[in-house]
Amino acid sequence: ATAALVTIGAAIAQPASSVIFWGGALQDPARLGPNRGTSNQSIRGVLMRLGPEGLPGMLMWAVFAGVVAVVGFRLARRAYAAGDSITEVAAVGLMACLLSPVAWIHHFHWVVVVILAILGADPLRDRRRLLAAGAITAWFLCRLPWWGISWLANGWSPEWFGRVLQNADLVGALL
């Protein structure tokens, strides 16, 4: 109901923009930019940069996505059974990023929920929670994928380290 109300409200407030979006831009796959670019930190995006193309690449994506889905939904189910709704939402949110064909860097806002899940209700009870939350916060605030682009563009060695940095949001989300 909210989505319908907002869509209708936008059409009333900006009819020309709504026609442009719903009548053409929405159906234009090129408007998203290159899915192979660093900004796409989903499993598929990383495999498009690193893995084989065509059917082998699609099969790798299906296998990796299947494994992440099984592990992720198991974690979400365990959190649900324990009454830990924050961890449950965090797991499903990260899976939305990892399993989607396209997950732009800004889609990883789910990391905020992950940090809250790690901190728990009483983060001072276990200092390891504070350290883990701090490390994840630093990991995602540093924008490591852009460091990876710079590393690769400058031709620094080893190249694999630049590739790890370039795909750091996926690595961080999997961890």
Coordinates of C-alpha atoms in Angstrom, one line a residue:
A1 CA 0.0 0.0 0.0
T2 CA 2.9 2.4 0.8
A3 CA 4.6 1.7 -2.5
A4 CA 1.4 2.3 -4.4
L5 CA 0.7 5.5 -2.5
V6 CA 4.2 6.9 -3.0
T7 CA 4.1 5.9 -6.7
I8 CA 0.8 7.7 -7.2
G9 CA 1.9 10.7 -5.2
A10 CA 5.1 11.0 -7.3
A11 CA 3.0 10.7 -10.5
I12 CA 0.8 13.6 -9.3
A13 CA 3.8 15.7 -8.1
Q14 CA 6.0 15.0 -11.1
P15 CA 3.9 13.6 -14.0
A16 CA 6.5 14.1 -16.7
S17 CA 9.3 12.5 -14.7
S18 CA 7.0 9.6 -13.8
V19 CA 6.2 9.0 -17.5
I20 CA 9.9 9.1 -18.4
F21 CA 10.7 6.6 -15.6
W22 CA 7.8 4.1 -16.0
G23 CA 7.6 4.5 -19.8
G24 CA 11.2 3.9 -20.7
A25 CA 14.0 4.2 -18.1
L26 CA 12.7 1.3 -16.1
Q27 CA 12.9 -1.0 -19.1
D28 CA 16.4 0.2 -20.1
P29 CA 19.0 -2.3 -18.8
A30 CA 21.8 0.0 -20.0
R31 CA 20.8 2.7 -17.5
L32 CA 22.3 0.7 -14.6
G33 CA 25.8 0.9 -16.1
P34 CA 28.2 -2.0 -16.5
N35 CA 27.4 -4.9 -14.2
R36 CA 31.1 -5.9 -14.5
G37 CA 32.2 -2.7 -12.8
T38 CA 33.6 -2.5 -9.2
S39 CA 30.4 -1.0 -7.9
N40 CA 28.6 -4.3 -8.4
Q41 CA 29.8 -6.2 -5.3
S42 CA 27.4 -9.1 -5.6
I43 CA 28.7 -12.7 -6.2
R44 CA 27.7 -12.3 -9.8
G45 CA 29.5 -9.0 -10.1
V46 CA 32.7 -10.3 -8.7
L47 CA 32.5 -13.4 -10.9
M48 CA 32.0 -11.2 -13.9
R49 CA 35.3 -9.5 -13.1
L50 CA 37.3 -12.6 -12.1
G51 CA 35.6 -15.7 -13.3
P52 CA 34.9 -17.3 -16.7
E53 CA 32.3 -15.9 -19.0
G54 CA 29.3 -17.6 -20.5
L55 CA 27.8 -20.8 -19.2
P56 CA 30.7 -21.7 -16.9
G57 CA 30.5 -18.3 -15.2
M58 CA 26.7 -18.7 -14.8
L59 CA 27.2 -22.2 -13.3
M60 CA 29.8 -20.9 -10.9
W61 CA 27.4 -18.1 -9.9
A62 CA 24.6 -20.7 -9.3
V63 CA 26.8 -22.9 -7.2
F64 CA 28.2 -20.1 -5.1
A65 CA 24.8 -18.4 -4.7
G66 CA 23.3 -21.8 -3.7
V67 CA 26.0 -22.3 -1.0
V68 CA 25.6 -18.8 0.3
A69 CA 21.8 -19.1 0.3
V70 CA 21.9 -22.4 2.3
V71 CA 24.3 -21.1 4.9
G72 CA 22.6 -17.7 5.1
F73 CA 19.1 -19.0 5.4
R74 CA 20.3 -21.5 8.0
L75 CA 21.8 -18.7 10.0
A76 CA 18.6 -16.6 9.6
R77 CA 16.4 -19.6 10.7
R78 CA 18.7 -20.2 13.8
A79 CA 18.4 -16.5 14.7
Y80 CA 14.6 -16.6 14.2
A81 CA 14.4 -19.7 16.5
A82 CA 16.5 -17.9 19.1
G83 CA 14.3 -14.8 19.0
D84 CA 17.1 -12.7 17.6
S85 CA 15.3 -10.7 15.0
I86 CA 18.2 -8.3 14.4
T87 CA 20.6 -11.1 13.4
E88 CA 17.8 -12.6 11.3
V89 CA 17.2 -9.4 9.4
A90 CA 21.0 -8.8 9.0
A91 CA 21.5 -12.3 7.5
V92 CA 18.6 -11.8 5.0
G93 CA 19.7 -8.3 4.1
L94 CA 23.3 -9.4 3.4
M95 CA 22.0 -12.3 1.3
A96 CA 19.9 -9.8 -0.7
C97 CA 23.2 -8.1 -1.6
L98 CA 25.2 -11.3 -2.2
L99 CA 22.6 -13.3 -4.2
S100 CA 21.3 -10.5 -6.3
P101 CA 22.7 -10.2 -9.8
V102 CA 23.5 -6.6 -9.2
A103 CA 24.3 -5.2 -5.7
W104 CA 25.7 -1.7 -5.9
I105 CA 28.0 -0.6 -3.1
H106 CA 25.3 1.5 -1.5
H107 CA 23.1 -1.6 -1.2
F108 CA 25.4 -2.7 1.6
H109 CA 23.7 -0.4 4.0
W110 CA 22.6 -3.7 5.6
V111 CA 26.0 -3.7 7.3
V112 CA 24.6 -1.2 9.8
V113 CA 22.1 -3.9 10.9
V114 CA 25.0 -6.5 10.9
I115 CA 26.9 -4.2 13.3
L116 CA 23.9 -3.9 15.6
A117 CA 23.5 -7.7 15.5
I118 CA 27.1 -8.2 16.5
L119 CA 27.0 -5.7 19.3
G120 CA 23.9 -7.4 20.7
A121 CA 21.9 -6.1 23.7
D122 CA 24.9 -5.7 26.0
P123 CA 28.1 -5.1 23.9
L124 CA 30.1 -4.3 27.0
R125 CA 29.6 -7.8 28.3
D126 CA 32.0 -9.2 25.7
R127 CA 34.7 -6.9 24.4
R128 CA 35.2 -9.1 21.4
R129 CA 31.8 -7.8 20.1
L130 CA 33.1 -4.3 20.3
L131 CA 36.3 -5.2 18.4
A132 CA 34.4 -7.2 15.7
A133 CA 31.8 -4.3 15.2
G134 CA 34.7 -1.8 15.1
A135 CA 36.6 -3.9 12.5
I136 CA 33.5 -4.3 10.3
T137 CA 32.7 -0.6 10.6
A138 CA 36.2 0.3 9.5
W139 CA 36.2 -2.3 6.7
F140 CA 33.1 -0.8 5.1
L141 CA 33.9 2.9 5.8
C142 CA 37.3 2.7 4.2
R143 CA 35.7 2.0 0.8
L144 CA 38.3 -0.7 0.0
P145 CA 36.9 -1.4 -3.5
W146 CA 38.1 2.1 -4.6
W147 CA 41.6 1.4 -3.1
G148 CA 41.6 -1.8 -5.2
I149 CA 40.9 0.2 -8.3
S150 CA 43.8 2.5 -7.5
W151 CA 46.0 -0.4 -6.8
L152 CA 45.2 -2.1 -10.1
A153 CA 45.4 1.2 -12.1
N154 CA 48.8 1.9 -10.8
G155 CA 50.1 -1.5 -11.6
W156 CA 51.2 -2.3 -8.1
S157 CA 52.2 -5.8 -7.1
P158 CA 50.9 -8.2 -6.2
E159 CA 47.9 -7.9 -8.5
W160 CA 45.8 -10.4 -6.5
F161 CA 45.9 -8.1 -3.5
G162 CA 44.4 -5.3 -5.7
R163 CA 41.7 -7.8 -6.8
V164 CA 40.9 -8.6 -3.1
L165 CA 40.6 -4.9 -2.3
Q166 CA 38.5 -4.4 -5.4
N167 CA 36.0 -7.0 -4.2
A168 CA 36.3 -6.2 -0.5
D169 CA 32.6 -5.6 0.1
L170 CA 31.8 -9.1 -1.0
V171 CA 34.6 -10.5 1.1
G172 CA 33.4 -8.5 4.1
A173 CA 29.8 -9.6 3.6
L174 CA 30.8 -13.2 3.4
L175 CA 32.9 -12.9 6.6

